């Protein structure tokens, strides 16, 4: 999709270009609701107040535009997802043990910064850095570390169970098998 | 455009077609909220019905804009204390005549004094109606706040106000390119030209020449307003702000933002009656918190999030 079309679709859905897929869905449902609603209820008050200037065709045109832009953006979102999962598959193909270095490599290849990851996963940046450095001594007890690694893996669309299993083997080995 | 000018403080002004929608309450409360972030000067620009001091719980100041207009006192000397830290006020009591017969030069002088006030935030309250002095003052502001309530009359009024606001701005912007008369005549003859709505009017102007098309598009895109929905009594009311914003974007083509809503609270009128500033008397109420959120959004440029 070219940049101009891209911008147009976000504009139609009244979103900024950084909107997440979830925000795209919400905006679509909201706008559809606004321009479909024929009743005199609150939701359509803003339209009713302009009813002399807004014809049924105007509304139909707007709805069509919303529909088209939503389709285009949904298509874009699924394309991105496909591209990411193809990339992830190719990155994971050669790995059998998920240690910190492997995770870091995958994260960097996906062009995700630690800061972004910390913000999105709500895991402290420091913990994320320790995970990637296999810095087991500084990581919290096993249950917490396991949770962090799980979210880390999910965030990168990795097989979360597999990654956690493999990572926690190393963690336990370091702490001695008795560590919980 | 006011935003291009190099002035010290950020100017926020509040307008909107209808009286009683809560412009003065919101502006004074925003002033109190912003005073926690920086130095605030509020100007009561509702010359016919100045009442900002009431919302701050202070008695009518002895000096006011009347001294600026009639005794040529510099604006900065008319600033009075509000009793609240970081917050001061320039009163607007000009008697009964209102601001309608202020002359052009006086207005220009007032604007230049406003632009040179020493403050982080300069907040201007405006009266109801779409008098051109009101509109020009709103156009001076970096952030133009429009207050609506979840009622059809208020929303209709707001659309009307926006039409006036935008055409005044377009007139002066196109005027700089020699099109002033053209805009005025199209606006006046809109019925004869078969122009039924704002969109058709804009389309008519754009079709006159490619240059005009470019200018009009640029003005529309650069015309930003901040919608504030007041007296929200629940989720459905809050959502009205979203639809008003959408209509402004889709039908007027302007950059409308839904910057915040303010909840309805009976205590507002109680505190006004007792001359207590609401934001300190009811600092932790839902309404006060919604105003703080609005202030944050205005500073950061964020909007109300859609919740489903
Ligand atoms: N959020 C609110 N909740 C309850 N009452 C409100 C609210 N906003 C405004 N009011 C009431 O409406 C009255 C008119 O508000 P005001 O700010 O003077 O309107 P305007 O300046 O637009 O004419 C106020 O005196 C106040 O009692
Ligand atoms: Mg008022």
Coordinates of C-alpha atoms and ligand atoms in Angstrom, one line a residue:
Chain A
X1 CA 0.0 0.0 0.0
X2 CA 1.5 3.4 -0.9
X3 CA 2.0 6.0 1.8
X4 CA -0.7 8.3 0.5
X5 CA -3.4 5.6 0.6
X6 CA -2.1 4.5 3.9
X7 CA -2.5 7.9 5.4
X8 CA -5.9 8.2 3.8
X9 CA -7.2 5.1 5.5
X10 CA -6.0 6.1 8.9
X11 CA -7.5 9.5 8.4
X12 CA -10.9 8.0 7.4
X13 CA -10.9 6.0 10.6
X14 CA -9.8 9.2 12.5
X15 CA -6.7 7.5 13.8
X16 CA -3.1 8.5 14.0
X17 CA -0.7 6.4 12.0
X18 CA 0.6 4.6 15.0
X19 CA -2.7 3.1 15.9
X20 CA -2.6 -0.6 17.0
X21 CA -4.8 -3.3 15.3
X22 CA -7.0 -3.2 18.4
X23 CA -7.5 0.6 18.0
X24 CA -8.3 0.2 14.4
X25 CA -11.1 -2.3 15.3
X26 CA -12.5 0.0 17.9
X27 CA -12.5 3.0 15.7
X28 CA -14.2 1.1 12.9
X29 CA -17.0 -0.1 15.2
X30 CA -17.5 3.3 16.7
X31 CA -17.7 5.1 13.3
X32 CA -20.0 2.5 11.9
X33 CA -22.2 3.0 14.9
X34 CA -22.2 6.8 14.5
X35 CA -23.1 6.8 10.8
X36 CA -25.5 3.8 10.8
X37 CA -27.5 4.9 13.7
X38 CA -30.8 6.3 12.5
X39 CA -32.4 6.7 15.8
X40 CA -32.8 9.9 17.8
X41 CA -30.7 8.5 20.6
X42 CA -27.7 10.1 22.0
X43 CA -25.2 8.4 19.7
X44 CA -26.5 10.1 16.6
X45 CA -27.1 13.5 18.2
X46 CA -24.1 14.9 16.4
X47 CA -25.6 13.8 13.0
X48 CA -29.1 14.8 13.9
X49 CA -27.9 18.3 14.7
X50 CA -26.7 18.6 11.1
X51 CA -29.6 16.7 9.5
X52 CA -30.4 19.5 7.1
X53 CA -26.9 19.3 5.7
X54 CA -26.4 15.6 5.8
X55 CA -28.3 13.6 3.2
X56 CA -28.8 9.8 3.3
X57 CA -26.4 9.6 0.4
X58 CA -23.8 11.5 2.3
X59 CA -24.1 9.0 5.1
X60 CA -24.0 6.1 2.7
X61 CA -20.8 7.5 1.1
X62 CA -19.2 8.0 4.5
X63 CA -20.1 4.4 5.5
X64 CA -18.7 3.1 2.3
X65 CA -15.4 5.0 2.9
X66 CA -15.2 3.7 6.4
X67 CA -15.8 0.2 5.2
X68 CA -13.2 0.4 2.4
X69 CA -10.5 1.9 4.7
X70 CA -11.2 -0.7 7.4
X71 CA -10.8 -3.5 4.8
X72 CA -7.6 -2.1 3.5
X73 CA -6.1 -1.6 7.0
X74 CA -7.2 -5.1 8.1
X75 CA -5.6 -6.6 5.0
X76 CA -2.4 -4.6 5.9
X77 CA -2.5 -5.9 9.4
X78 CA -2.8 -9.5 8.3
X79 CA -0.1 -9.1 5.8
X80 CA 2.2 -7.7 8.5
X81 CA 1.3 -10.6 10.7
X82 CA 2.1 -13.1 8.0
X83 CA 5.4 -11.4 7.2
X84 CA 6.4 -11.3 10.9
X85 CA 5.5 -14.9 11.4
X86 CA 7.4 -16.0 8.3
X87 CA 10.4 -14.1 9.6
X88 CA 10.0 -15.6 13.1
X89 CA 9.8 -19.1 11.6
X90 CA 12.9 -18.5 9.6
X91 CA 14.8 -17.1 12.6
X92 CA 13.7 -20.0 14.9
X93 CA 14.4 -22.7 12.4
X94 CA 18.0 -23.1 13.3
X95 CA 17.7 -22.8 17.0
X96 CA 17.2 -25.6 19.4
X97 CA 18.0 -24.0 22.8
X98 CA 16.5 -20.6 23.6
X99 CA 19.2 -18.9 25.7
X100 CA 19.4 -15.1 26.2
X101 CA 21.6 -14.6 23.3
X102 CA 19.2 -16.4 20.9
X103 CA 16.3 -14.3 22.2
X104 CA 18.2 -11.1 21.8
X105 CA 19.1 -12.0 18.3
X106 CA 15.5 -12.6 17.4
X107 CA 14.3 -9.4 19.0
X108 CA 16.9 -7.4 17.1
X109 CA 16.1 -9.0 13.8
X110 CA 12.4 -8.1 14.4
X111 CA 13.6 -4.5 15.0
X112 CA 12.0 -4.2 18.4
X113 CA 13.8 -2.1 21.0
X114 CA 14.2 -3.0 24.6
X115 CA 12.4 0.2 25.6
X116 CA 9.4 -0.5 23.4
X117 CA 9.3 -4.1 24.7
X118 CA 9.4 -2.9 28.3
X119 CA 6.6 -0.5 27.7
X120 CA 4.4 -3.0 25.9
X121 CA 5.0 -6.0 28.2
X122 CA 5.2 -3.9 31.3
X123 CA 8.3 -5.8 32.3
X124 CA 11.1 -3.7 33.7
X125 CA 13.8 -3.0 31.1
X126 CA 16.4 -4.3 33.5
X127 CA 14.8 -7.7 33.8
X128 CA 14.5 -7.9 30.0
X129 CA 18.2 -7.1 29.7
X130 CA 19.1 -9.7 32.4
X131 CA 17.1 -12.3 30.5
X132 CA 19.0 -11.6 27.3
X133 CA 22.4 -11.7 29.2
X134 CA 21.5 -15.0 30.9
X135 CA 22.2 -13.0 34.0
X136 CA 20.5 -15.6 36.2
X137 CA 21.9 -14.3 39.5
X138 CA 20.1 -11.0 39.0
X139 CA 16.8 -12.4 37.9
X140 CA 14.0 -12.9 40.4
X141 CA 12.9 -16.3 41.7
X142 CA 11.9 -18.9 39.1
X143 CA 8.1 -18.3 39.1
X144 CA 8.6 -14.6 38.2
X145 CA 11.4 -15.2 35.8
X146 CA 9.3 -17.8 34.1
X147 CA 6.4 -15.3 33.7
X148 CA 8.8 -12.7 32.3
X149 CA 10.2 -15.1 29.7
X150 CA 6.7 -16.3 28.8
X151 CA 5.6 -12.8 28.1
X152 CA 8.9 -12.0 26.3
X153 CA 8.3 -15.0 24.0
X154 CA 4.6 -14.2 23.4
X155 CA 5.5 -10.6 22.5
X156 CA 7.8 -11.9 19.8
X157 CA 5.2 -14.4 18.6
X158 CA 7.5 -17.3 19.6
X159 CA 6.3 -20.7 20.8
X160 CA 6.0 -19.5 24.4
X161 CA 6.0 -23.0 26.0
X162 CA 9.0 -24.1 24.1
X163 CA 11.0 -21.0 24.8
X164 CA 10.2 -20.9 28.5
X165 CA 10.9 -24.6 28.9
X166 CA 14.3 -24.3 27.3
X167 CA 15.2 -21.0 29.0
X168 CA 14.2 -22.3 32.5
X169 CA 16.3 -25.4 32.1
X170 CA 19.3 -23.2 31.9
X171 CA 18.0 -21.1 34.8
X172 CA 17.6 -24.2 37.0
X173 CA 20.9 -25.6 36.1
X174 CA 22.6 -22.4 37.2
X175 CA 20.8 -22.3 40.5
X176 CA 21.2 -26.0 41.1
X177 CA 18.3 -28.4 40.5
X178 CA 16.7 -27.6 43.8
X179 CA 15.7 -24.0 42.8
X180 CA 12.0 -23.6 42.4
Chain B
X1 CA -1.7 31.9 12.3
X2 CA -1.3 32.7 16.0
X3 CA 0.6 29.4 16.6
X4 CA 3.5 30.7 14.4
X5 CA 4.1 33.7 16.4
X6 CA 6.9 33.8 18.9
X7 CA 5.1 34.6 22.1
X8 CA 6.0 33.5 25.6
X9 CA 2.9 31.8 27.0
X10 CA 0.7 29.2 25.4
X11 CA -2.7 30.8 24.7
X12 CA -5.8 28.8 25.3
X13 CA -9.2 30.3 24.7
X14 CA -12.7 28.9 25.1
X15 CA -15.6 29.7 22.9
X16 CA -18.7 28.1 21.5
X17 CA -22.0 29.3 20.4
X18 CA -24.2 28.9 23.4
X19 CA -24.4 30.6 26.8
X20 CA -24.5 28.5 29.9
X21 CA -22.8 25.5 28.5
X22 CA -20.0 25.9 31.0
X23 CA -17.3 27.8 29.2
X24 CA -16.4 30.0 32.2
X25 CA -16.5 27.1 34.7
X26 CA -14.2 25.0 32.5
X27 CA -11.8 27.8 31.7
X28 CA -11.5 28.8 35.4
X29 CA -11.1 25.2 36.5
X30 CA -8.5 24.5 33.8
X31 CA -6.7 27.6 35.1
X32 CA -6.5 26.1 38.5
X33 CA -5.4 22.8 37.2
X34 CA -2.7 24.3 34.9
X35 CA -1.5 26.4 37.8
X36 CA 0.1 23.3 39.2
X37 CA 2.2 23.1 36.1
X38 CA 3.2 26.7 35.6
X39 CA 2.3 30.4 35.8
X40 CA -1.2 31.1 34.6
X41 CA -2.9 34.4 33.7
X42 CA -6.6 34.3 33.0
X43 CA -8.3 37.0 31.0
X44 CA -12.0 37.5 31.3
X45 CA -12.9 38.3 27.7
X46 CA -16.6 38.0 28.1
X47 CA -16.9 41.7 28.2
X48 CA -20.7 41.8 28.5
X49 CA -21.0 39.2 31.2
X50 CA -17.7 39.0 33.0
X51 CA -17.9 36.4 35.8
X52 CA -14.6 34.5 35.9
X53 CA -13.9 35.9 39.4
X54 CA -17.1 34.2 40.7
X55 CA -15.7 30.8 39.7
X56 CA -12.5 31.6 41.5
X57 CA -14.4 32.8 44.6
X58 CA -13.0 36.3 44.6
X59 CA -14.9 39.6 44.6
X60 CA -15.0 41.6 41.4
X61 CA -11.6 43.2 41.0
X62 CA -11.5 47.0 41.0
X63 CA -9.4 47.2 37.9
X64 CA -10.5 45.6 34.6
X65 CA -10.2 45.7 30.9
X66 CA -12.1 48.9 31.0
X67 CA -9.0 50.6 32.3
X68 CA -7.1 49.2 29.3
X69 CA -9.6 50.6 26.8
X70 CA -10.5 53.9 28.4
X71 CA -7.5 54.9 30.5
X72 CA -4.9 53.2 28.4
X73 CA -3.4 51.3 31.3
X74 CA -1.0 48.6 30.1
X75 CA -2.6 45.1 30.3
X76 CA 0.2 43.8 32.6
X77 CA -0.8 46.3 35.2
X78 CA -4.3 45.0 35.3
X79 CA -3.3 41.6 36.6
X80 CA -4.8 40.9 40.0
X81 CA -4.1 38.0 42.4
X82 CA -6.6 35.2 42.5
X83 CA -5.7 34.0 45.9
X84 CA -4.5 30.8 44.3
X85 CA -0.8 30.2 43.8
X86 CA 0.5 30.7 40.3
X87 CA -2.9 32.0 39.1
X88 CA -3.8 35.6 38.4
X89 CA -6.6 37.3 36.7
X90 CA -7.4 40.2 34.4
X91 CA -11.1 41.0 34.9
X92 CA -13.4 41.9 32.1
X93 CA -16.0 44.1 33.8
X94 CA -16.7 46.7 31.1
X95 CA -20.1 47.6 32.2
X96 CA -23.2 46.9 30.2
X97 CA -22.1 47.8 26.8
X98 CA -20.1 44.6 26.1
X99 CA -17.3 44.3 23.7
X100 CA -19.1 44.8 20.5
X101 CA -18.1 48.4 19.9
X102 CA -14.4 48.0 20.6
X103 CA -12.5 49.5 17.7
X104 CA -10.2 47.7 15.4
X105 CA -7.0 49.5 16.7
X106 CA -8.0 48.8 20.3
X107 CA -8.4 45.2 19.5
X108 CA -5.1 44.9 17.8
X109 CA -3.4 46.7 20.7
X110 CA -5.1 44.3 23.2
X111 CA -3.9 41.3 21.2
X112 CA -0.3 42.5 21.1
X113 CA -0.4 43.1 24.9
X114 CA -1.8 39.6 25.4
X115 CA 1.0 38.1 23.3
X116 CA 3.6 39.8 25.5
X117 CA 2.2 38.8 28.8
X118 CA 4.7 36.9 31.0
X119 CA 3.1 33.5 31.8
X120 CA 3.3 29.9 30.9
X121 CA -0.4 29.7 30.1
X122 CA -2.7 32.5 29.1
X123 CA -6.3 31.5 29.3
X124 CA -9.0 33.6 27.7
X125 CA -12.7 33.2 28.5
X126 CA -15.1 34.4 25.8
X127 CA -18.8 35.2 25.7
X128 CA -21.5 33.4 23.9
X129 CA -22.4 34.2 20.3
X130 CA -20.3 34.6 17.2
X131 CA -19.5 38.3 17.2
X132 CA -16.3 38.9 15.2
X133 CA -14.4 40.3 18.2
X134 CA -15.1 37.0 20.0
X135 CA -14.1 35.0 16.9
X136 CA -10.9 37.0 16.4
X137 CA -9.8 36.4 20.0
X138 CA -10.4 32.7 19.6
X139 CA -8.4 32.7 16.4
X140 CA -5.5 34.4 18.3
X141 CA -5.3 31.4 20.6
X142 CA -2.8 28.5 20.1
X143 CA -5.5 26.1 21.4
X144 CA -9.1 26.8 20.5
X145 CA -11.4 25.1 22.9
X146 CA -15.1 24.6 21.9
X147 CA -17.4 23.6 24.7
X148 CA -20.6 21.5 23.9
X149 CA -23.1 19.8 26.1
X150 CA -24.8 16.6 25.1
X151 CA -27.9 18.4 23.8
X152 CA -29.0 19.0 20.3
X153 CA -29.3 22.8 20.6
X154 CA -25.8 23.1 22.0
X155 CA -24.4 20.9 19.2
X156 CA -26.3 22.8 16.5
X157 CA -25.0 26.0 17.9
X158 CA -21.5 24.8 17.9
X159 CA -21.6 23.8 14.2
X160 CA -22.9 27.3 13.4
X161 CA -20.1 28.8 15.4
X162 CA -17.6 26.7 13.6
X163 CA -18.8 27.8 10.3
X164 CA -18.4 31.4 11.3
X165 CA -15.0 30.8 12.9
X166 CA -13.7 29.0 9.8
X167 CA -14.9 31.6 7.4
X168 CA -13.5 34.4 9.4
X169 CA -10.2 32.7 9.3
X170 CA -10.4 31.8 5.7
X171 CA -11.3 35.3 4.9
X172 CA -8.3 36.7 6.5
X173 CA -6.0 34.0 5.2
X174 CA -7.2 34.4 1.6
X175 CA -7.3 38.1 2.1
X176 CA -3.5 38.0 2.3
X177 CA -3.6 36.7 -1.3
X178 CA -6.0 39.2 -2.6
X179 CA -9.2 37.2 -2.3
X180 CA -10.9 38.9 0.6
X181 CA -13.8 40.3 -1.4
X182 CA -14.3 37.0 -3.2
X183 CA -14.8 35.1 0.1
X184 CA -17.1 37.6 1.5
X185 CA -19.2 37.8 -1.6
X186 CA -19.5 34.0 -1.9
X187 CA -20.5 33.8 1.7
X188 CA -23.1 36.5 1.3
X189 CA -24.5 35.1 -1.9
X190 CA -24.4 31.5 -0.9
X191 CA -28.2 31.1 -1.3
X192 CA -28.2 32.6 -4.8
X193 CA -25.3 30.4 -5.8
X194 CA -27.2 27.3 -4.8
X195 CA -24.9 26.5 -1.9
X196 CA -26.8 24.6 0.7
X197 CA -24.1 23.5 3.1
X198 CA -20.6 24.1 4.3
X199 CA -19.1 21.4 2.1
X200 CA -20.7 22.9 -1.0
X201 CA -19.4 26.3 -0.1
X202 CA -15.9 25.0 0.3
X203 CA -16.2 23.0 -2.9
X204 CA -17.4 26.2 -4.7
X205 CA -14.3 28.1 -3.5
X206 CA -12.0 25.3 -4.4
X207 CA -13.4 25.0 -7.9
X208 CA -12.7 28.7 -8.7
X209 CA -9.0 28.1 -9.3
X210 CA -6.2 25.7 -8.5
X211 CA -4.6 28.3 -6.4
X212 CA -7.7 28.7 -4.3
X213 CA -8.0 25.0 -4.0
X214 CA -4.6 24.8 -2.6
X215 CA -5.1 27.7 -0.2
X216 CA -8.5 26.4 1.1
X217 CA -7.2 22.8 1.6
X218 CA -4.2 24.2 3.5
X219 CA -6.4 26.3 5.8
X220 CA -8.8 23.4 6.5
X221 CA -6.0 21.0 7.4
X222 CA -4.3 23.6 9.5
X223 CA -7.5 24.5 11.4
X224 CA -7.4 22.7 14.7
X225 CA -10.0 22.8 17.3
X226 CA -10.3 21.1 20.7
X227 CA -13.7 19.8 21.5
X228 CA -14.7 19.6 25.2
X229 CA -17.9 17.9 26.1
X230 CA -19.3 19.3 29.3
X231 CA -21.9 18.0 31.8
X232 CA -21.4 14.3 30.9
X233 CA -23.7 12.1 32.9
X234 CA -22.4 8.8 31.7
X235 CA -20.7 6.7 29.0
X236 CA -23.3 7.6 26.3
X237 CA -22.8 11.3 26.8
X238 CA -19.0 10.9 26.7
X239 CA -19.3 9.1 23.4
X240 CA -21.2 12.1 21.9
X241 CA -17.9 13.9 22.0
X242 CA -16.5 11.3 19.6
X243 CA -19.4 11.7 17.1
X244 CA -19.2 15.5 17.2
X245 CA -15.5 15.2 16.5
X246 CA -16.2 12.8 13.6
X247 CA -18.8 15.1 12.1
X248 CA -16.4 18.1 12.3
X249 CA -13.7 16.1 10.6
X250 CA -15.9 14.5 7.9
X251 CA -18.2 17.3 7.1
X252 CA -16.2 20.4 7.8
X253 CA -12.9 18.8 6.9
X254 CA -11.2 20.5 9.9
X255 CA -8.7 19.0 12.3
X256 CA -11.0 18.4 15.2
X257 CA -9.7 16.8 18.4
X258 CA -11.7 15.4 21.2
X259 CA -9.6 16.6 24.0
X260 CA -11.7 15.8 27.0
X261 CA -15.0 15.7 28.7
X262 CA -16.1 17.1 32.0
X263 CA -18.5 15.2 34.2
X264 CA -21.7 16.7 35.5
X265 CA -21.6 17.5 39.3
X266 CA -24.3 19.3 41.3
X267 CA -21.6 20.6 43.5
X268 CA -20.5 22.9 40.8
X269 CA -23.4 25.3 41.3
X270 CA -23.2 24.9 45.1
X271 CA -19.6 25.9 45.1
X272 CA -20.3 28.9 42.8
X273 CA -23.1 30.0 45.1
X274 CA -20.8 29.8 48.1
X275 CA -18.0 31.5 46.3
X276 CA -15.7 28.6 46.6
X277 CA -13.3 27.6 43.8
X278 CA -14.7 24.2 42.8
X279 CA -11.3 22.7 42.0
X280 CA -10.0 23.2 45.5
X281 CA -13.3 22.7 47.3
X282 CA -14.0 19.4 45.5
X283 CA -10.4 18.5 44.4
X284 CA -10.9 14.8 44.4
X285 CA -14.4 14.6 42.8
X286 CA -14.9 12.8 39.5
X287 CA -15.6 16.1 37.8
X288 CA -12.4 17.7 39.1
X289 CA -10.4 14.7 38.0
X290 CA -12.0 14.9 34.5
X291 CA -10.9 18.5 34.4
X292 CA -7.3 17.6 35.4
X293 CA -7.3 14.9 32.7
X294 CA -8.5 17.5 30.1
X295 CA -5.7 19.8 31.2
X296 CA -3.2 17.0 30.7
X297 CA -4.6 16.2 27.3
X298 CA -4.4 19.8 26.2
X299 CA -0.7 20.0 27.2
X300 CA 0.3 16.6 25.8
X301 CA -2.0 16.7 22.7
X302 CA -3.8 13.5 23.6
X303 CA -7.4 12.8 23.0
X304 CA -10.2 10.9 24.8
X305 CA -9.6 7.2 24.2
X306 CA -12.4 5.1 22.7
X307 CA -13.6 2.6 25.2
X308 CA -16.1 0.0 24.0
Ligands
LIG1 N1 -19.9 20.1 34.7 C1 -20.9 20.8 35.3 N2 -21.6 20.2 36.2 C2 -22.6 20.9 36.8 N3 -22.9 22.1 36.6 C3 -22.2 22.8 35.6 C4 -21.1 22.2 35.0 N4 -20.6 23.1 34.1 C5 -21.3 24.2 34.2 N5 -22.3 24.1 35.2 C6 -23.3 25.0 35.6 O1 -23.7 25.8 34.5 C7 -23.6 27.2 34.8 C8 -23.2 28.0 33.6 O2 -21.8 27.8 33.4 P1 -20.9 28.9 32.8 O3 -19.5 28.4 32.9 O4 -21.2 30.2 33.4 O5 -21.4 28.9 31.3 P2 -20.9 29.9 30.1 O6 -19.7 30.5 30.5 O7 -20.7 28.9 28.9 O8 -22.0 30.8 29.8 C9 -22.6 27.3 36.0 O9 -23.0 28.3 36.9 C10 -22.7 25.9 36.6 O10 -23.6 26.0 37.7
LIG2 MG1 -19.2 32.6 30.6

